[in-house]
Amino acid sequence: PFDNKVKKNADILRRRGDYLGAARIYRRQALSRDAEPSDKISSLCALADCMRITGRFSEARKNYRLARRLAGENSRVARPLSSVAAAGLSADDTRRFRLESLIGEALCDKAEGKYAEAIDNLKGLLTLARRHGDDEAEGFILWHIGMCLRFKGALSEALDILILSKKIFTKIRNADGAAFCMCGIGGALRADGKARASLDSYRAAGRIFSRTRDAYGRAYSLCGTANALKALGRHREALRLYRRSAAIYAKTRDFSSLAFVHKGIAGCLESLAVAGSDGKVASADIKRAMRRFAVAEALFRRSRDERGLLSLYLESLGSHFDTRLYVKACRLARRPAYRAERGYLEKLLKYHPRIFDPSGNEGASVVPKWLG
């Protein structure tokens, strides 16, 4: 039977980052025969969110679509006049669930690296949210549009949209929403070469997440802070934060995010090995970096994050050329969406080995902003 207290327990598990534990409860509640339509549909949407975050996109889309179908079937407008018509969903609830499920499907596209498709769908949903005066949905959609633009490399446009999203969340006093925007702003600033400002933004977000006890947000801000420290050359500080972030992400089962953390750890270890004067220490750090690289590669494959895997290969090729990795990267970059990545790979092949000349002579390459 449906129990609202049990669903609240699932919400607590989800907030702590235990997405699989929460998903098991949401699934049972969604299948409960005596659940009200609104409770059943909200459980389905929450279940789909957990599936999306843990990389199970096919199952997530299936549940989002089921939630949307049930919302349409249980709308008071769709139901015939009868003594039980009052049990149907109101127009506002129907609209809310429909919008939530459509946003979820667009976020599946975003998680799979289909940024153009995700942006198009999210812009259409943004119009709906504004038409109905739903500030929270507007802020949420704007944040995801900004993140898509950031990953595409449109950093200036991404920053403008993320700042607008933060203003909306601040206005409605949604602290977690504002903190996620600050993380997005930090990522765009770092990719634009402004590592110091990025560090400040991530640290401010981390203070908010510590207060609200959002486990996922805490892991996100720790990883972002570590990325900024790494960009500033403070590799040992970055390593400590990466490890704290990895411990949280391991509990959430968000393997794509965990892979990015391991990628950062590998980069720090490699930089420390190059900077070290002791041959034994350098050799040990290189071996540890290679192990972390292998872990990141396996996690990207497990989460089916093709774009993340490609970024791992390109970042590694940016520090040392490896024919095996180059072939893997070329195979991944065949899709039309990876035009910038293919251009970078062509440049690598054209100028190898002088492309990695640290003296900056003709033929040297600058790692593109979208790779950050």
mmCIF file of C-alpha atoms in Angstrom:
data_model
loop_
_atom_site.group_PDB
_atom_site.id
_atom_site.type_symbol
_atom_site.label_atom_id
_atom_site.label_comp_id
_atom_site.label_asym_id
_atom_site.label_seq_id
_atom_site.Cartn_x
_atom_site.Cartn_y
_atom_site.Cartn_z
ATOM 1 C CA PRO A 1 0.000 0.000 0.000
ATOM 2 C CA PHE A 2 1.015 3.600 -0.591
ATOM 3 C CA ASP A 3 2.511 5.293 2.478
ATOM 4 C CA ASN A 4 3.431 8.965 2.345
ATOM 5 C CA LYS A 5 5.961 8.482 5.156
ATOM 6 C CA VAL A 6 7.741 5.823 3.109
ATOM 7 C CA LYS A 7 7.896 8.187 0.130
ATOM 8 C CA LYS A 8 9.395 10.864 2.378
ATOM 9 C CA ASN A 9 12.056 8.362 3.408
ATOM 10 C CA ALA A 10 12.833 7.876 -0.288
ATOM 11 C CA ASP A 11 13.144 11.646 -0.680
ATOM 12 C CA ILE A 12 15.645 11.677 2.200
ATOM 13 C CA LEU A 13 17.684 8.873 0.606
ATOM 14 C CA ARG A 14 17.668 10.740 -2.698
ATOM 15 C CA ARG A 15 18.894 13.931 -1.030
ATOM 16 C CA ARG A 16 21.688 11.964 0.642
ATOM 17 C CA GLY A 17 22.733 10.604 -2.744
ATOM 18 C CA ASP A 18 21.468 7.021 -2.365
ATOM 19 C CA TYR A 19 19.680 7.017 -5.726
ATOM 20 C CA LEU A 20 19.333 3.262 -6.091
ATOM 21 C CA GLY A 21 17.886 2.905 -2.569
ATOM 22 C CA ALA A 22 15.458 5.729 -3.273
ATOM 23 C CA ALA A 23 14.538 4.230 -6.666
ATOM 24 C CA ARG A 24 13.503 0.922 -5.077
ATOM 25 C CA ILE A 25 11.046 2.749 -2.807
ATOM 26 C CA TYR A 26 9.726 5.014 -5.562
ATOM 27 C CA ARG A 27 9.078 1.974 -7.766
ATOM 28 C CA ARG A 28 7.060 0.230 -5.027
ATOM 29 C CA GLN A 29 5.057 3.376 -4.363
ATOM 30 C CA ALA A 30 4.354 3.922 -8.078
ATOM 31 C CA LEU A 31 3.014 0.357 -8.365
ATOM 32 C CA SER A 32 0.762 0.706 -5.296
ATOM 33 C CA ARG A 33 -2.878 0.107 -6.257
ATOM 34 C CA ASP A 34 -4.340 2.406 -3.609
ATOM 35 C CA ALA A 35 -2.122 5.388 -4.415
ATOM 36 C CA GLU A 36 -3.759 8.615 -5.537
ATOM 37 C CA PRO A 37 -2.955 9.563 -9.152
ATOM 38 C CA SER A 38 -0.818 12.517 -8.057
ATOM 39 C CA ASP A 39 1.213 10.311 -5.672
ATOM 40 C CA LYS A 40 1.660 7.600 -8.310
ATOM 41 C CA ILE A 41 2.805 10.085 -10.965
ATOM 42 C CA SER A 42 5.165 11.988 -8.647
ATOM 43 C CA SER A 43 6.739 8.655 -7.641
ATOM 44 C CA LEU A 44 7.198 7.740 -11.315
ATOM 45 C CA CYS A 45 8.888 11.080 -12.049
ATOM 46 C CA ALA A 46 11.165 10.693 -9.018
ATOM 47 C CA LEU A 47 12.017 7.133 -10.086
ATOM 48 C CA ALA A 48 12.846 8.375 -13.591
ATOM 49 C CA ASP A 49 15.094 11.092 -12.133
ATOM 50 C CA CYS A 50 17.039 8.463 -10.175
ATOM 51 C CA MET A 51 17.406 6.299 -13.273
ATOM 52 C CA ARG A 52 18.634 9.284 -15.310
ATOM 53 C CA ILE A 53 21.219 10.330 -12.736
ATOM 54 C CA THR A 54 22.604 6.798 -12.542
ATOM 55 C CA GLY A 55 22.897 6.551 -16.350
ATOM 56 C CA ARG A 56 19.914 4.274 -17.067
ATOM 57 C CA PHE A 57 18.471 6.538 -19.740
ATOM 58 C CA SER A 58 16.214 4.047 -21.515
ATOM 59 C CA GLU A 59 14.430 3.156 -18.276
ATOM 60 C CA ALA A 60 14.255 6.839 -17.301
ATOM 61 C CA ARG A 61 12.571 7.808 -20.582
ATOM 62 C CA LYS A 62 10.109 4.937 -20.220
ATOM 63 C CA ASN A 63 9.031 6.162 -16.776
ATOM 64 C CA TYR A 64 8.840 9.820 -17.817
ATOM 65 C CA ARG A 65 6.533 8.864 -20.693
ATOM 66 C CA LEU A 66 4.409 6.660 -18.460
ATOM 67 C CA ALA A 67 4.055 9.516 -15.953
ATOM 68 C CA ARG A 68 2.976 11.871 -18.742
ATOM 69 C CA ARG A 69 0.429 9.375 -20.082
ATOM 70 C CA LEU A 70 -1.046 8.813 -16.619
ATOM 71 C CA ALA A 71 -1.250 12.575 -16.054
ATOM 72 C CA GLY A 72 -3.268 12.934 -19.263
ATOM 73 C CA GLU A 73 -5.550 9.999 -18.422
ATOM 74 C CA ASN A 74 -6.245 11.267 -14.892
ATOM 75 C CA SER A 75 -6.828 14.896 -15.785
ATOM 76 C CA ARG A 76 -10.248 16.131 -14.678
ATOM 77 C CA VAL A 77 -10.713 17.573 -18.152
ATOM 78 C CA ALA A 78 -10.064 14.189 -19.753
ATOM 79 C CA ARG A 79 -12.282 12.213 -17.382
ATOM 80 C CA PRO A 80 -16.050 11.947 -17.858
ATOM 81 C CA LEU A 81 -18.346 13.653 -15.387
ATOM 82 C CA SER A 82 -19.088 11.198 -12.601
ATOM 83 C CA SER A 83 -19.017 10.856 -8.845
ATOM 84 C CA VAL A 84 -15.307 10.083 -8.923
ATOM 85 C CA ALA A 85 -14.326 12.934 -11.255
ATOM 86 C CA ALA A 86 -13.172 14.974 -8.288
ATOM 87 C CA ALA A 87 -10.386 12.471 -7.738
ATOM 88 C CA GLY A 88 -8.776 13.476 -11.037
ATOM 89 C CA LEU A 89 -5.816 15.817 -11.368
ATOM 90 C CA SER A 90 -6.387 19.552 -11.536
ATOM 91 C CA ALA A 91 -5.285 21.472 -14.619
ATOM 92 C CA ASP A 92 -2.269 22.847 -12.682
ATOM 93 C CA ASP A 93 -1.184 19.386 -11.524
ATOM 94 C CA THR A 94 -1.579 17.955 -15.022
ATOM 95 C CA ARG A 95 0.499 20.784 -16.485
ATOM 96 C CA ARG A 96 3.146 20.429 -13.758
ATOM 97 C CA PHE A 97 3.603 16.691 -14.238
ATOM 98 C CA ARG A 98 3.653 17.040 -18.025
ATOM 99 C CA LEU A 99 6.316 19.752 -17.810
ATOM 100 C CA GLU A 100 8.373 17.761 -15.297
ATOM 101 C CA SER A 101 8.384 14.638 -17.467
ATOM 102 C CA LEU A 102 9.271 16.564 -20.632
ATOM 103 C CA ILE A 103 12.145 18.313 -18.853
ATOM 104 C CA GLY A 104 13.359 14.919 -17.645
ATOM 105 C CA GLU A 105 13.451 13.544 -21.194
ATOM 106 C CA ALA A 106 15.371 16.604 -22.390
ATOM 107 C CA LEU A 107 17.879 16.056 -19.589
ATOM 108 C CA CYS A 108 18.409 12.503 -20.821
ATOM 109 C CA ASP A 109 19.511 14.044 -24.133
ATOM 110 C CA LYS A 110 21.814 16.404 -22.234
ATOM 111 C CA ALA A 111 23.332 13.550 -20.229
ATOM 112 C CA GLU A 112 23.993 11.654 -23.474
ATOM 113 C CA GLY A 113 25.815 14.634 -24.972
ATOM 114 C CA LYS A 114 23.007 15.577 -27.399
ATOM 115 C CA TYR A 115 23.268 19.239 -26.489
ATOM 116 C CA ALA A 116 21.631 20.746 -29.588
ATOM 117 C CA GLU A 117 18.531 18.550 -29.197
ATOM 118 C CA ALA A 118 18.388 19.223 -25.455
ATOM 119 C CA ILE A 119 18.633 23.009 -25.946
ATOM 120 C CA ASP A 120 15.853 23.032 -28.557
ATOM 121 C CA ASN A 121 13.517 21.025 -26.321
ATOM 122 C CA LEU A 122 14.377 23.028 -23.199
ATOM 123 C CA LYS A 123 13.735 26.352 -24.955
ATOM 124 C CA GLY A 124 10.245 25.168 -25.883
ATOM 125 C CA LEU A 125 9.613 24.137 -22.271
ATOM 126 C CA LEU A 126 10.992 27.470 -21.043
ATOM 127 C CA THR A 127 8.226 29.229 -22.972
ATOM 128 C CA LEU A 128 5.622 27.046 -21.241
ATOM 129 C CA ALA A 129 7.105 27.700 -17.795
ATOM 130 C CA ARG A 130 7.103 31.472 -18.353
ATOM 131 C CA ARG A 131 3.564 31.419 -19.743
ATOM 132 C CA HIS A 132 2.312 29.831 -16.512
ATOM 133 C CA GLY A 133 4.512 31.936 -14.201
ATOM 134 C CA ASP A 134 6.423 28.919 -12.855
ATOM 135 C CA ASP A 135 9.588 30.625 -11.571
ATOM 136 C CA GLU A 136 11.165 27.464 -10.178
ATOM 137 C CA ALA A 137 10.769 25.583 -13.458
ATOM 138 C CA GLU A 138 12.076 28.617 -15.369
ATOM 139 C CA GLY A 139 15.210 28.781 -13.211
ATOM 140 C CA PHE A 140 15.736 25.031 -13.499
ATOM 141 C CA ILE A 141 15.377 25.025 -17.300
ATOM 142 C CA LEU A 142 17.650 28.051 -17.702
ATOM 143 C CA TRP A 143 20.332 26.327 -15.615
ATOM 144 C CA HIS A 144 20.295 23.280 -17.875
ATOM 145 C CA ILE A 145 20.337 25.406 -21.041
ATOM 146 C CA GLY A 146 23.343 27.269 -19.635
ATOM 147 C CA MET A 147 25.128 24.007 -18.862
ATOM 148 C CA CYS A 148 24.481 22.693 -22.394
ATOM 149 C CA LEU A 149 25.936 25.889 -23.848
ATOM 150 C CA ARG A 150 28.912 25.646 -21.515
ATOM 151 C CA PHE A 151 29.670 22.104 -22.699
ATOM 152 C CA LYS A 152 29.304 23.231 -26.316
ATOM 153 C CA GLY A 153 31.909 25.954 -25.667
ATOM 154 C CA ALA A 154 29.564 28.973 -25.935
ATOM 155 C CA LEU A 155 30.954 30.312 -22.673
ATOM 156 C CA SER A 156 29.810 33.947 -22.816
ATOM 157 C CA GLU A 157 26.214 32.977 -23.613
ATOM 158 C CA ALA A 158 26.313 30.233 -20.978
ATOM 159 C CA LEU A 159 27.465 32.687 -18.299
ATOM 160 C CA ASP A 160 24.654 35.139 -19.100
ATOM 161 C CA ILE A 161 21.997 32.425 -18.834
ATOM 162 C CA LEU A 162 23.459 30.876 -15.667
ATOM 163 C CA ILE A 163 23.567 34.302 -13.979
ATOM 164 C CA LEU A 164 19.921 34.880 -14.940
ATOM 165 C CA SER A 165 19.012 31.459 -13.521
ATOM 166 C CA LYS A 166 20.811 32.281 -10.262
ATOM 167 C CA LYS A 167 18.857 35.542 -9.948
ATOM 168 C CA ILE A 168 15.573 33.646 -10.283
ATOM 169 C CA PHE A 169 16.535 31.059 -7.650
ATOM 170 C CA THR A 170 17.715 33.826 -5.308
ATOM 171 C CA LYS A 171 14.421 35.666 -5.770
ATOM 172 C CA ILE A 172 12.355 32.604 -4.833
ATOM 173 C CA ARG A 173 14.817 31.721 -2.011
ATOM 174 C CA ASN A 174 15.842 28.367 -3.436
ATOM 175 C CA ALA A 175 19.328 28.043 -1.933
ATOM 176 C CA ASP A 176 20.217 24.722 -3.620
ATOM 177 C CA GLY A 177 19.157 26.042 -7.028
ATOM 178 C CA ALA A 178 21.302 29.166 -6.611
ATOM 179 C CA ALA A 179 24.267 27.024 -5.501
ATOM 180 C CA PHE A 180 24.001 24.755 -8.557
ATOM 181 C CA CYS A 181 24.015 27.899 -10.723
ATOM 182 C CA MET A 182 27.173 29.071 -8.942
ATOM 183 C CA CYS A 183 28.792 25.728 -9.770
ATOM 184 C CA GLY A 184 27.798 26.138 -13.408
ATOM 185 C CA ILE A 185 29.195 29.677 -13.423
ATOM 186 C CA GLY A 186 32.404 28.366 -11.864
ATOM 187 C CA GLY A 187 32.774 25.763 -14.610
ATOM 188 C CA ALA A 188 32.256 28.322 -17.379
ATOM 189 C CA LEU A 189 34.753 30.722 -15.784
ATOM 190 C CA ARG A 190 37.387 27.980 -15.484
ATOM 191 C CA ALA A 191 36.888 26.932 -19.109
ATOM 192 C CA ASP A 192 37.351 30.607 -20.045
ATOM 193 C CA GLY A 193 40.698 30.706 -18.237
ATOM 194 C CA LYS A 194 39.465 32.584 -15.142
ATOM 195 C CA ALA A 195 40.488 29.976 -12.583
ATOM 196 C CA ARG A 196 40.617 32.331 -9.580
ATOM 197 C CA ALA A 197 37.057 33.571 -10.107
ATOM 198 C CA SER A 198 35.991 29.976 -10.735
ATOM 199 C CA LEU A 199 37.493 28.895 -7.412
ATOM 200 C CA ASP A 200 35.581 31.626 -5.531
ATOM 201 C CA SER A 201 32.291 30.631 -7.185
ATOM 202 C CA TYR A 202 32.691 26.923 -6.388
ATOM 203 C CA ARG A 203 33.688 27.607 -2.791
ATOM 204 C CA ALA A 204 30.663 29.850 -2.256
ATOM 205 C CA ALA A 205 28.423 27.083 -3.641
ATOM 206 C CA GLY A 206 30.099 24.532 -1.366
ATOM 207 C CA ARG A 207 29.279 26.623 1.716
ATOM 208 C CA ILE A 208 25.605 26.642 0.717
ATOM 209 C CA PHE A 209 25.521 22.876 0.086
ATOM 210 C CA SER A 210 27.177 22.249 3.460
ATOM 211 C CA ARG A 211 24.361 24.195 5.084
ATOM 212 C CA THR A 212 21.538 22.539 3.113
ATOM 213 C CA ARG A 213 23.165 19.060 3.333
ATOM 214 C CA ASP A 214 22.660 18.269 -0.336
ATOM 215 C CA ALA A 215 25.054 15.352 -0.917
ATOM 216 C CA TYR A 216 25.068 15.559 -4.709
ATOM 217 C CA GLY A 217 25.619 19.311 -4.626
ATOM 218 C CA ARG A 218 28.411 18.890 -2.099
ATOM 219 C CA ALA A 219 30.191 16.384 -4.349
ATOM 220 C CA TYR A 220 29.663 18.658 -7.360
ATOM 221 C CA SER A 221 31.123 21.714 -5.622
ATOM 222 C CA LEU A 222 34.080 19.735 -4.243
ATOM 223 C CA CYS A 223 34.923 18.419 -7.718
ATOM 224 C CA GLY A 224 34.573 21.901 -9.221
ATOM 225 C CA THR A 225 36.784 23.440 -6.528
ATOM 226 C CA ALA A 226 39.378 20.737 -7.217
ATOM 227 C CA ASN A 227 39.196 21.492 -10.957
ATOM 228 C CA ALA A 228 39.870 25.180 -10.278
ATOM 229 C CA LEU A 229 42.782 24.369 -7.937
ATOM 230 C CA LYS A 230 44.200 22.031 -10.574
ATOM 231 C CA ALA A 231 43.993 24.829 -13.163
ATOM 232 C CA LEU A 232 45.911 27.051 -10.719
ATOM 233 C CA GLY A 233 48.629 24.398 -10.368
ATOM 234 C CA ARG A 234 47.710 23.523 -6.758
ATOM 235 C CA HIS A 235 47.625 19.798 -7.458
ATOM 236 C CA ARG A 236 47.996 18.400 -3.931
ATOM 237 C CA GLU A 237 45.107 20.504 -2.623
ATOM 238 C CA ALA A 238 43.059 19.433 -5.624
ATOM 239 C CA LEU A 239 43.795 15.760 -4.964
ATOM 240 C CA ARG A 240 42.394 15.957 -1.438
ATOM 241 C CA LEU A 241 39.139 17.478 -2.679
ATOM 242 C CA TYR A 242 38.846 15.069 -5.600
ATOM 243 C CA ARG A 243 39.060 12.148 -3.165
ATOM 244 C CA ARG A 244 36.352 13.618 -0.926
ATOM 245 C CA SER A 245 34.144 14.166 -3.965
ATOM 246 C CA ALA A 246 34.792 10.610 -5.207
ATOM 247 C CA ALA A 247 33.689 9.162 -1.857
ATOM 248 C CA ILE A 248 30.306 10.897 -2.178
ATOM 249 C CA TYR A 249 29.789 10.112 -5.864
ATOM 250 C CA ALA A 250 30.594 6.443 -5.218
ATOM 251 C CA LYS A 251 27.575 6.323 -2.882
ATOM 252 C CA THR A 252 25.282 8.049 -5.403
ATOM 253 C CA ARG A 253 26.204 5.569 -8.161
ATOM 254 C CA ASP A 254 26.514 8.500 -10.580
ATOM 255 C CA PHE A 255 29.282 6.821 -12.564
ATOM 256 C CA SER A 256 29.672 9.589 -15.131
ATOM 257 C CA SER A 257 30.413 12.226 -12.473
ATOM 258 C CA LEU A 258 32.660 9.760 -10.649
ATOM 259 C CA ALA A 259 34.562 9.201 -13.914
ATOM 260 C CA PHE A 260 35.219 12.940 -14.235
ATOM 261 C CA VAL A 261 36.622 12.945 -10.690
ATOM 262 C CA HIS A 262 38.985 10.078 -11.514
ATOM 263 C CA LYS A 263 39.987 11.915 -14.687
ATOM 264 C CA GLY A 264 40.916 14.924 -12.545
ATOM 265 C CA ILE A 265 42.894 12.751 -10.128
ATOM 266 C CA ALA A 266 44.805 11.190 -13.037
ATOM 267 C CA GLY A 267 45.657 14.659 -14.366
ATOM 268 C CA CYS A 268 46.923 15.827 -10.967
ATOM 269 C CA LEU A 269 49.075 12.724 -10.477
ATOM 270 C CA GLU A 270 50.545 13.100 -13.950
ATOM 271 C CA SER A 271 51.379 16.777 -13.307
ATOM 272 C CA LEU A 272 52.996 15.928 -9.972
ATOM 273 C CA ALA A 273 55.060 13.207 -11.647
ATOM 274 C CA VAL A 274 56.340 15.643 -14.274
ATOM 275 C CA ALA A 275 57.129 18.288 -11.653
ATOM 276 C CA GLY A 276 58.802 15.848 -9.238
ATOM 277 C CA SER A 277 62.567 15.653 -9.028
ATOM 278 C CA ASP A 278 62.724 12.202 -7.437
ATOM 279 C CA GLY A 279 62.659 9.535 -10.156
ATOM 280 C CA LYS A 280 61.042 6.912 -7.920
ATOM 281 C CA VAL A 281 58.243 9.241 -6.813
ATOM 282 C CA ALA A 282 57.663 10.341 -10.401
ATOM 283 C CA SER A 283 57.468 6.760 -11.600
ATOM 284 C CA ALA A 284 55.011 5.858 -8.823
ATOM 285 C CA ASP A 285 52.807 8.873 -9.632
ATOM 286 C CA ILE A 286 52.746 7.958 -13.325
ATOM 287 C CA LYS A 287 51.614 4.425 -12.506
ATOM 288 C CA ARG A 288 48.908 5.734 -10.188
ATOM 289 C CA ALA A 289 47.800 8.191 -12.874
ATOM 290 C CA MET A 290 47.522 5.374 -15.404
ATOM 291 C CA ARG A 291 45.389 3.340 -12.991
ATOM 292 C CA ARG A 292 43.072 6.306 -12.430
ATOM 293 C CA PHE A 293 42.834 6.846 -16.182
ATOM 294 C CA ALA A 294 41.781 3.216 -16.618
ATOM 295 C CA VAL A 295 39.156 3.588 -13.859
ATOM 296 C CA ALA A 296 37.779 6.761 -15.478
ATOM 297 C CA GLU A 297 37.618 5.031 -18.871
ATOM 298 C CA ALA A 298 35.725 2.063 -17.406
ATOM 299 C CA LEU A 299 33.276 4.346 -15.564
ATOM 300 C CA PHE A 300 32.569 6.445 -18.666
ATOM 301 C CA ARG A 301 31.830 3.245 -20.579
ATOM 302 C CA ARG A 302 29.625 1.919 -17.786
ATOM 303 C CA SER A 303 27.589 5.138 -17.701
ATOM 304 C CA ARG A 304 27.487 5.245 -21.536
ATOM 305 C CA ASP A 305 28.877 8.786 -21.443
ATOM 306 C CA GLU A 306 30.389 8.932 -24.910
ATOM 307 C CA ARG A 307 31.271 12.625 -24.770
ATOM 308 C CA GLY A 308 32.916 12.216 -21.362
ATOM 309 C CA LEU A 309 34.973 9.315 -22.691
ATOM 310 C CA LEU A 310 36.038 11.362 -25.702
ATOM 311 C CA SER A 311 37.075 14.258 -23.436
ATOM 312 C CA LEU A 312 39.195 11.812 -21.424
ATOM 313 C CA TYR A 313 41.034 10.675 -24.559
ATOM 314 C CA LEU A 314 41.517 14.217 -25.872
ATOM 315 C CA GLU A 315 42.853 15.522 -22.563
ATOM 316 C CA SER A 316 45.325 12.640 -22.395
ATOM 317 C CA LEU A 317 46.406 13.248 -25.997
ATOM 318 C CA GLY A 318 46.911 16.913 -25.073
ATOM 319 C CA SER A 319 49.752 15.949 -22.720
ATOM 320 C CA HIS A 320 51.317 13.049 -24.636
ATOM 321 C CA PHE A 321 50.554 11.470 -27.996
ATOM 322 C CA ASP A 322 49.469 7.853 -27.969
ATOM 323 C CA THR A 323 48.517 6.127 -31.221
ATOM 324 C CA ARG A 324 46.150 3.689 -29.512
ATOM 325 C CA LEU A 325 44.239 6.503 -27.785
ATOM 326 C CA TYR A 326 44.213 8.544 -30.983
ATOM 327 C CA VAL A 327 42.499 5.706 -32.856
ATOM 328 C CA LYS A 328 39.932 5.297 -30.058
ATOM 329 C CA ALA A 329 39.217 9.036 -30.069
ATOM 330 C CA CYS A 330 38.783 9.087 -33.866
ATOM 331 C CA ARG A 331 36.252 6.255 -33.683
ATOM 332 C CA LEU A 332 34.209 8.140 -31.108
ATOM 333 C CA ALA A 333 34.422 11.454 -32.965
ATOM 334 C CA ARG A 334 32.802 10.147 -36.177
ATOM 335 C CA ARG A 335 29.377 11.504 -35.199
ATOM 336 C CA PRO A 336 28.339 14.872 -36.734
ATOM 337 C CA ALA A 337 27.937 16.372 -33.234
ATOM 338 C CA TYR A 338 31.690 16.095 -32.630
ATOM 339 C CA ARG A 339 32.836 18.506 -35.338
ATOM 340 C CA ALA A 340 35.055 20.548 -32.977
ATOM 341 C CA GLU A 341 36.592 17.376 -31.578
ATOM 342 C CA ARG A 342 37.367 16.077 -35.063
ATOM 343 C CA GLY A 343 39.062 19.368 -35.903
ATOM 344 C CA TYR A 344 41.234 19.069 -32.817
ATOM 345 C CA LEU A 345 42.182 15.498 -33.720
ATOM 346 C CA GLU A 346 43.077 16.544 -37.272
ATOM 347 C CA LYS A 347 45.318 19.243 -35.849
ATOM 348 C CA LEU A 348 46.993 16.721 -33.578
ATOM 349 C CA LEU A 349 47.771 14.466 -36.512
ATOM 350 C CA LYS A 350 48.988 17.340 -38.679
ATOM 351 C CA TYR A 351 51.497 18.692 -36.172
ATOM 352 C CA HIS A 352 52.541 15.591 -34.262
ATOM 353 C CA PRO A 353 55.070 15.474 -32.649
ATOM 354 C CA ARG A 354 55.778 19.234 -32.673
ATOM 355 C CA ILE A 355 52.260 19.956 -31.424
ATOM 356 C CA PHE A 356 53.415 19.116 -27.912
ATOM 357 C CA ASP A 357 56.516 21.304 -28.115
ATOM 358 C CA PRO A 358 56.562 23.118 -24.717
ATOM 359 C CA SER A 359 58.601 25.973 -26.184
ATOM 360 C CA GLY A 360 55.512 27.203 -28.037
ATOM 361 C CA ASN A 361 57.101 27.123 -31.477
ATOM 362 C CA GLU A 362 55.025 27.126 -34.659
ATOM 363 C CA GLY A 363 52.812 24.077 -34.721
ATOM 364 C CA ALA A 364 52.104 24.107 -30.988
ATOM 365 C CA SER A 365 48.435 23.753 -30.058
ATOM 366 C CA VAL A 366 46.327 25.284 -27.335
ATOM 367 C CA VAL A 367 43.833 22.899 -25.744
ATOM 368 C CA PRO A 368 40.370 24.126 -26.821
ATOM 369 C CA LYS A 369 38.060 25.727 -24.273
ATOM 370 C CA TRP A 370 35.306 23.124 -24.679
ATOM 371 C CA LEU A 371 37.750 20.465 -23.472
ATOM 372 C CA GLY A 372 37.864 22.152 -20.046
#
